[in-house]
mmCIF file of N, CA and C in Angstrom:
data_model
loop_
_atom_site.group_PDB
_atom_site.id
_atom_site.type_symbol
_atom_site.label_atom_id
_atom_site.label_comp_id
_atom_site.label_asym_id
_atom_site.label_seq_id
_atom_site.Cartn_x
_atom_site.Cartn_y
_atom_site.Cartn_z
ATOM 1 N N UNK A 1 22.157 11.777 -23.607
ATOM 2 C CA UNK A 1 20.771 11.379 -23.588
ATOM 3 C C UNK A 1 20.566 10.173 -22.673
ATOM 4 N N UNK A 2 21.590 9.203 -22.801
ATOM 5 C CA UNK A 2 21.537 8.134 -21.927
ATOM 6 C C UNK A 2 21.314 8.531 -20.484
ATOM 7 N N UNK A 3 22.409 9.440 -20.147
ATOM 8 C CA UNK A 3 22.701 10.349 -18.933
ATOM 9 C C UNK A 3 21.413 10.328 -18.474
ATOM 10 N N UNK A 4 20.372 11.303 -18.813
ATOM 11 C CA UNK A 4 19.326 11.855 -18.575
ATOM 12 C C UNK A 4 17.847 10.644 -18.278
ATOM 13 N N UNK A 5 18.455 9.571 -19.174
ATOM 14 C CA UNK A 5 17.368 8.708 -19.255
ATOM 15 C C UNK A 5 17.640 7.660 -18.009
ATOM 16 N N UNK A 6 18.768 7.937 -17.176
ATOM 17 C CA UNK A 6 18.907 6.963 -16.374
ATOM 18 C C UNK A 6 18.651 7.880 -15.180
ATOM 19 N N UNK A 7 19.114 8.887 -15.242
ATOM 20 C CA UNK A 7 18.604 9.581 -14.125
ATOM 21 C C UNK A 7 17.411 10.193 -13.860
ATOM 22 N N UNK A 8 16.587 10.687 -15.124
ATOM 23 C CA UNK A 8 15.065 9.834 -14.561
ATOM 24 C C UNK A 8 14.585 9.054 -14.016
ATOM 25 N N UNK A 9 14.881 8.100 -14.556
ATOM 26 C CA UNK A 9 14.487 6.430 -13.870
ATOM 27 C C UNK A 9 14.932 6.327 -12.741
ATOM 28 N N UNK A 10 16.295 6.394 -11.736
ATOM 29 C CA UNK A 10 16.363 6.558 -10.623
ATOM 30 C C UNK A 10 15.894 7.700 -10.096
ATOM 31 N N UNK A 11 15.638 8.585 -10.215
ATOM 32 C CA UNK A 11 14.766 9.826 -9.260
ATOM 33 C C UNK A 11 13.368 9.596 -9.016
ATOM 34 N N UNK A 12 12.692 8.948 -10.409
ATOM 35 C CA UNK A 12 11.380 8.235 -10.208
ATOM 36 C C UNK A 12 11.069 7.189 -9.389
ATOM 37 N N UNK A 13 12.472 6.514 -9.215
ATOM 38 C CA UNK A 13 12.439 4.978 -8.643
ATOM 39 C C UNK A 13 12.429 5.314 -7.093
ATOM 40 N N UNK A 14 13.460 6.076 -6.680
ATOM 41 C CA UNK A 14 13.242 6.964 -5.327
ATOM 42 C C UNK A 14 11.967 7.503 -5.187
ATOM 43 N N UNK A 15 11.235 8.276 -5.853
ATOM 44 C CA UNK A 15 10.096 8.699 -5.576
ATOM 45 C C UNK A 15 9.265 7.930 -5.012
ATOM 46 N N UNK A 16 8.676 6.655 -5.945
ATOM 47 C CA UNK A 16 7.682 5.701 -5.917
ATOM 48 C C UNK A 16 8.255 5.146 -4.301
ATOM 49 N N UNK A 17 9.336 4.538 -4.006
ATOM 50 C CA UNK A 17 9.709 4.336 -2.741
ATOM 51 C C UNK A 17 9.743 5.187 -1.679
ATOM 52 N N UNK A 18 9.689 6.210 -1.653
ATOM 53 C CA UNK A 18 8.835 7.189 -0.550
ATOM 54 C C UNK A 18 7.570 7.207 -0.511
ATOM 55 N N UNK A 19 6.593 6.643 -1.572
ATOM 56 C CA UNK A 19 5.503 6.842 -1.194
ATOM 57 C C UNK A 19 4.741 5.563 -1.415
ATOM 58 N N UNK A 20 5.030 4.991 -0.231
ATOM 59 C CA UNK A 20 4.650 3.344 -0.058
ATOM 60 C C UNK A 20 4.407 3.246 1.092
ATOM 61 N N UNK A 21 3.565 2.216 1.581
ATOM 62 C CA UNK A 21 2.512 1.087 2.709
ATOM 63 C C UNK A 21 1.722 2.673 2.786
ATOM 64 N N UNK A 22 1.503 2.999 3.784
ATOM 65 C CA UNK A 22 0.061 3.939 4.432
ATOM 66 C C UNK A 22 -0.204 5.133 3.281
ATOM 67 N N UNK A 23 1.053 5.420 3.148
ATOM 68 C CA UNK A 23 0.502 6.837 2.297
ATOM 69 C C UNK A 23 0.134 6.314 0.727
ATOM 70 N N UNK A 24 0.109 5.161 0.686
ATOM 71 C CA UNK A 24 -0.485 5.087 -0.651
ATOM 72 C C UNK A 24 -1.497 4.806 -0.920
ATOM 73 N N UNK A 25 -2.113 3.956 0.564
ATOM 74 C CA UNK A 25 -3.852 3.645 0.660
ATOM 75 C C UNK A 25 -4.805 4.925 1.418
ATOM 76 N N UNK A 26 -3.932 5.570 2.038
ATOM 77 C CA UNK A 26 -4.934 6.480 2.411
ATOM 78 C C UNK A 26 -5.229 7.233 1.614
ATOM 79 N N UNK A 27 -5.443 7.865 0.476
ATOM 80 C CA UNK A 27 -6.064 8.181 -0.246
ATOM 81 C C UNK A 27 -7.404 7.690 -0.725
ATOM 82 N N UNK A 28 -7.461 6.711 -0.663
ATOM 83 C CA UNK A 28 -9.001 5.880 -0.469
ATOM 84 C C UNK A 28 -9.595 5.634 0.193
ATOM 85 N N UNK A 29 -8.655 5.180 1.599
ATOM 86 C CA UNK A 29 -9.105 4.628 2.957
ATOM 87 C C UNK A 29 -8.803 5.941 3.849
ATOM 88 N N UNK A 30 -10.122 6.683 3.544
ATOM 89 C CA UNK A 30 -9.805 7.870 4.261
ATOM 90 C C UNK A 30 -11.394 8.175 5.359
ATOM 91 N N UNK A 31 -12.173 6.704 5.135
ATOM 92 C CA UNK A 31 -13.572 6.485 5.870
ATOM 93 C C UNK A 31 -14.472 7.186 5.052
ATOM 94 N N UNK A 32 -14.353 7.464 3.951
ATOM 95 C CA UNK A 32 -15.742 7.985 2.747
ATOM 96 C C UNK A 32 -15.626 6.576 1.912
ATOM 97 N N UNK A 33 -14.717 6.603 1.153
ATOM 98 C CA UNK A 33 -14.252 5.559 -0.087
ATOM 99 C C UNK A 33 -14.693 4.037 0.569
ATOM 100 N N UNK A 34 -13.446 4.041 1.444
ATOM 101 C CA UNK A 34 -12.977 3.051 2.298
ATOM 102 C C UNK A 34 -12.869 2.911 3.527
ATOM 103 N N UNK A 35 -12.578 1.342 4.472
ATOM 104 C CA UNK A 35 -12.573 2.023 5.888
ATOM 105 C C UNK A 35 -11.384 2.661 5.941
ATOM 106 N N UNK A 36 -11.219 3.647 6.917
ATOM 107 C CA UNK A 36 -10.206 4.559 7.677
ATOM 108 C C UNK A 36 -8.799 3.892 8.453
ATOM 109 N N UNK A 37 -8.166 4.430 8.872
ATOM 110 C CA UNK A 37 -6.886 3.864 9.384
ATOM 111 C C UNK A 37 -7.720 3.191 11.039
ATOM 112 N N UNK A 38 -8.224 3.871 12.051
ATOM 113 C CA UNK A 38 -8.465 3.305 12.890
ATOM 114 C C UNK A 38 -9.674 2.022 12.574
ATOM 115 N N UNK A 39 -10.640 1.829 11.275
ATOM 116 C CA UNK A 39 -11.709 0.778 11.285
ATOM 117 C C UNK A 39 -10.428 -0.349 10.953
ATOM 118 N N UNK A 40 -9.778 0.228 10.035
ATOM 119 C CA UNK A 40 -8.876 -1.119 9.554
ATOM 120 C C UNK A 40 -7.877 -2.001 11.193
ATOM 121 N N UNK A 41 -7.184 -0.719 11.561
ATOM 122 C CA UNK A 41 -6.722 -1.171 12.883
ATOM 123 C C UNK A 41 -7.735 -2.337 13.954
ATOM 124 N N UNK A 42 -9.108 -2.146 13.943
ATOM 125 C CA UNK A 42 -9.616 -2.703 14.634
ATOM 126 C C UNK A 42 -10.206 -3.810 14.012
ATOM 127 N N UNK A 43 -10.475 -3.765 12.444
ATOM 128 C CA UNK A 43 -10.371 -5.145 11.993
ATOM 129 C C UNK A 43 -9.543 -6.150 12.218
ATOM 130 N N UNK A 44 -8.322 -5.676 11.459
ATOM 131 C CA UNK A 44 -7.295 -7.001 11.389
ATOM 132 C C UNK A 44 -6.345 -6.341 12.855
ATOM 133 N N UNK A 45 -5.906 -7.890 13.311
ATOM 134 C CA UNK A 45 -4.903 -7.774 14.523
ATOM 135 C C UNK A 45 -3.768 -8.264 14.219
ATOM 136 N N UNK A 46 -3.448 -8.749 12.746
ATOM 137 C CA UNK A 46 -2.301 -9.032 12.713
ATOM 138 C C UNK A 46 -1.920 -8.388 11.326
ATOM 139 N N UNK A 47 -0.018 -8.369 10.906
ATOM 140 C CA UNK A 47 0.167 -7.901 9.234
ATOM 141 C C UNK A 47 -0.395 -8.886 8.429
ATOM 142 N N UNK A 48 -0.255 -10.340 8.257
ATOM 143 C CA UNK A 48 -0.667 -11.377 7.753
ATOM 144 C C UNK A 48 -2.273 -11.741 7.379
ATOM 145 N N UNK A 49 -3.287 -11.360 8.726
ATOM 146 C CA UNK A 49 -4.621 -11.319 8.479
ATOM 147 C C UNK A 49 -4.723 -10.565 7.307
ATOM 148 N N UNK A 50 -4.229 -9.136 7.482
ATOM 149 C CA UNK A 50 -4.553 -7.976 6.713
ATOM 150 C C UNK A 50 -4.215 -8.096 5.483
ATOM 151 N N UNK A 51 -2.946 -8.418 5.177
ATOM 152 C CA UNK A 51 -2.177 -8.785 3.787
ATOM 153 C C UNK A 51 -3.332 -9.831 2.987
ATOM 154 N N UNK A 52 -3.606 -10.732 3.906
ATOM 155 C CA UNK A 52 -4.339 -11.914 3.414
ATOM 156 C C UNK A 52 -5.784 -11.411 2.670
ATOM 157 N N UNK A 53 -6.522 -10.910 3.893
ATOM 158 C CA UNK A 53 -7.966 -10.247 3.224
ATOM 159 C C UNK A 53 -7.316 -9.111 2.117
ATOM 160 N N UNK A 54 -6.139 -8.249 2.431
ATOM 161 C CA UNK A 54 -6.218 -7.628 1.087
ATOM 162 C C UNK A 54 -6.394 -7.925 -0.513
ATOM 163 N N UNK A 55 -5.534 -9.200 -0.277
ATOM 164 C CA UNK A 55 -5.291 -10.106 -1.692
ATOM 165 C C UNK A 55 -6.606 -10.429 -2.008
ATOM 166 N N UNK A 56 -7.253 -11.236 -1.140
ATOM 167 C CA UNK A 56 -8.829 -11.785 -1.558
ATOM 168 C C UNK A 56 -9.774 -10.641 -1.638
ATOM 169 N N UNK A 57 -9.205 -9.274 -1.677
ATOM 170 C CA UNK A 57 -10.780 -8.579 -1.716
ATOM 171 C C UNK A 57 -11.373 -8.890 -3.094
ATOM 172 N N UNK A 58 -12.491 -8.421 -3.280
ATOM 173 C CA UNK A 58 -12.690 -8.542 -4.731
ATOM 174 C C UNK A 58 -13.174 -7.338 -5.178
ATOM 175 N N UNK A 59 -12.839 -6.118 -4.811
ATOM 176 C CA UNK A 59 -13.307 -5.054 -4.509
ATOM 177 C C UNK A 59 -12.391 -4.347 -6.020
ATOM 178 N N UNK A 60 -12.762 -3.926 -7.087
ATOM 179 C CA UNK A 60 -11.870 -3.497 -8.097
ATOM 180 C C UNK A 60 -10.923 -2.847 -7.709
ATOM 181 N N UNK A 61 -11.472 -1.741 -6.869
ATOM 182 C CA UNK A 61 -10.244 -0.539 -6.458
ATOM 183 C C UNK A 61 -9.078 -1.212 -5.572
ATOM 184 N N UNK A 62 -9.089 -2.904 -5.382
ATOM 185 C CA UNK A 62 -7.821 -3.514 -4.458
ATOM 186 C C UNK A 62 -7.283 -4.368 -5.549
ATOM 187 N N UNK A 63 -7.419 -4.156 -6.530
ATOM 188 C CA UNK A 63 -6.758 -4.866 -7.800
ATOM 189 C C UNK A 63 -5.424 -5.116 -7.929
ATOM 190 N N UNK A 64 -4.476 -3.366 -7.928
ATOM 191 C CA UNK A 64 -3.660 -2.703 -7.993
ATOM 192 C C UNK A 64 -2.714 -3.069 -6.867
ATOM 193 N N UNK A 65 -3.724 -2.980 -6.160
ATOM 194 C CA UNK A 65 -3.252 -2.848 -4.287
ATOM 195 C C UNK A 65 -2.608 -4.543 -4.002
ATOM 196 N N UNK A 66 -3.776 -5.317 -4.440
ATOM 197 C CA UNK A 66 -3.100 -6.830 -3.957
ATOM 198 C C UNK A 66 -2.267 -7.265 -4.644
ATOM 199 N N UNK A 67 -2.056 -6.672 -5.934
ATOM 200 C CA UNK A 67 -0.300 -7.504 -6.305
ATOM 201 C C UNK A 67 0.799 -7.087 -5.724
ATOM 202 N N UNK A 68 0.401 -6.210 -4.628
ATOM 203 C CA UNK A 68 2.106 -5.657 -4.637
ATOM 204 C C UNK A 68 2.017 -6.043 -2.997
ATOM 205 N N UNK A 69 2.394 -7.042 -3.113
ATOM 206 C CA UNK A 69 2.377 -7.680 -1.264
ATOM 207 C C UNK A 69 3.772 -6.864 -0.329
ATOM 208 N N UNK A 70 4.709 -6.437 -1.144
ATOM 209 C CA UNK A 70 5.484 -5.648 -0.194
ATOM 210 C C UNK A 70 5.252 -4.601 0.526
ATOM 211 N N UNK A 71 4.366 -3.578 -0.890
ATOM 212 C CA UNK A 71 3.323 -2.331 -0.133
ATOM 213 C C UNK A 71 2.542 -2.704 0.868
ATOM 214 N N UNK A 72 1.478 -4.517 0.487
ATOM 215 C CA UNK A 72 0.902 -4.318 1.837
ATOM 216 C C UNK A 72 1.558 -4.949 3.024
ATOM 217 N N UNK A 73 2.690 -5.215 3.154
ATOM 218 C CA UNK A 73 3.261 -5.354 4.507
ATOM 219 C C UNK A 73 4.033 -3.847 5.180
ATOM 220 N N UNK A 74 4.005 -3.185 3.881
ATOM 221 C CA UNK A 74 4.429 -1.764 4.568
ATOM 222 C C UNK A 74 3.608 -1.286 4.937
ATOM 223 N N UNK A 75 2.459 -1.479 4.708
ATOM 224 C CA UNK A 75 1.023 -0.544 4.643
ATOM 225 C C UNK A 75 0.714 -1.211 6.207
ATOM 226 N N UNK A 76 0.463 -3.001 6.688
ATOM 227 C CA UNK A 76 0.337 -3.012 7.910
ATOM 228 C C UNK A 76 0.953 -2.900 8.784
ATOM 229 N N UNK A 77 2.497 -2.591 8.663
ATOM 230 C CA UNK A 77 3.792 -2.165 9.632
ATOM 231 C C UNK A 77 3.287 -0.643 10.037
ATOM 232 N N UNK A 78 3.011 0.193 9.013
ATOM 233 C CA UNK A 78 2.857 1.738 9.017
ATOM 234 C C UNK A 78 1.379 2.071 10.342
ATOM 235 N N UNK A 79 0.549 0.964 9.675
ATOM 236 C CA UNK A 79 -0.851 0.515 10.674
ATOM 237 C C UNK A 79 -1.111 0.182 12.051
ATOM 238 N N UNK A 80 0.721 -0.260 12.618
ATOM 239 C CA UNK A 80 0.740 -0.760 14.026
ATOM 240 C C UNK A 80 0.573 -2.683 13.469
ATOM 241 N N UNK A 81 0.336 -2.871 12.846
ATOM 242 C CA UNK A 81 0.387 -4.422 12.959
ATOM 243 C C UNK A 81 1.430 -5.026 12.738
ATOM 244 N N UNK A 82 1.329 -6.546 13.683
ATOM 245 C CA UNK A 82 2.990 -7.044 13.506
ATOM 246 C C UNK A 82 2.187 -8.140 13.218
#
């Protein structure tokens, strides 16, 4: 049982790490919800701007999104921003 309960947890843990920075916001930021990959590109010019306004949105649906500052440096690497 242990067996099983650990190897859940790592297959899940792999999972969640494949699906991190871009592919986890575009689902929102698909230009209906949110802006799109190219409005965001032409907002922020740097990872840091972007990371930064992410944290301060006050937008509910970036709640989730701004605690996890690693996603959003994957999310502006995935974006073209350095």
């Amino acid at each position: 049982m242990k067996k099983l309960a650990l190897t859940l947890v790592l297959v899940l843990g792999f999972a969640s790490l494949a699906f991190a920075g871009w592919d986890k916001c575009q689902g929102c930021h698909s230009g209906k919800t949110a802006p799109d990959k190219a409005a965001l590109t032409a907002k922020f010019k740097t990872a840091d701007e972007f990371v930064k306004a992410s944290k301060e949105s006050k937008s509910p649906m970036m709640k989730a999104a701004s605690a996890d500052e690693a996603g959003l440096k994957a999310a502006a690497a995935d974006l073209g921003l350095k």
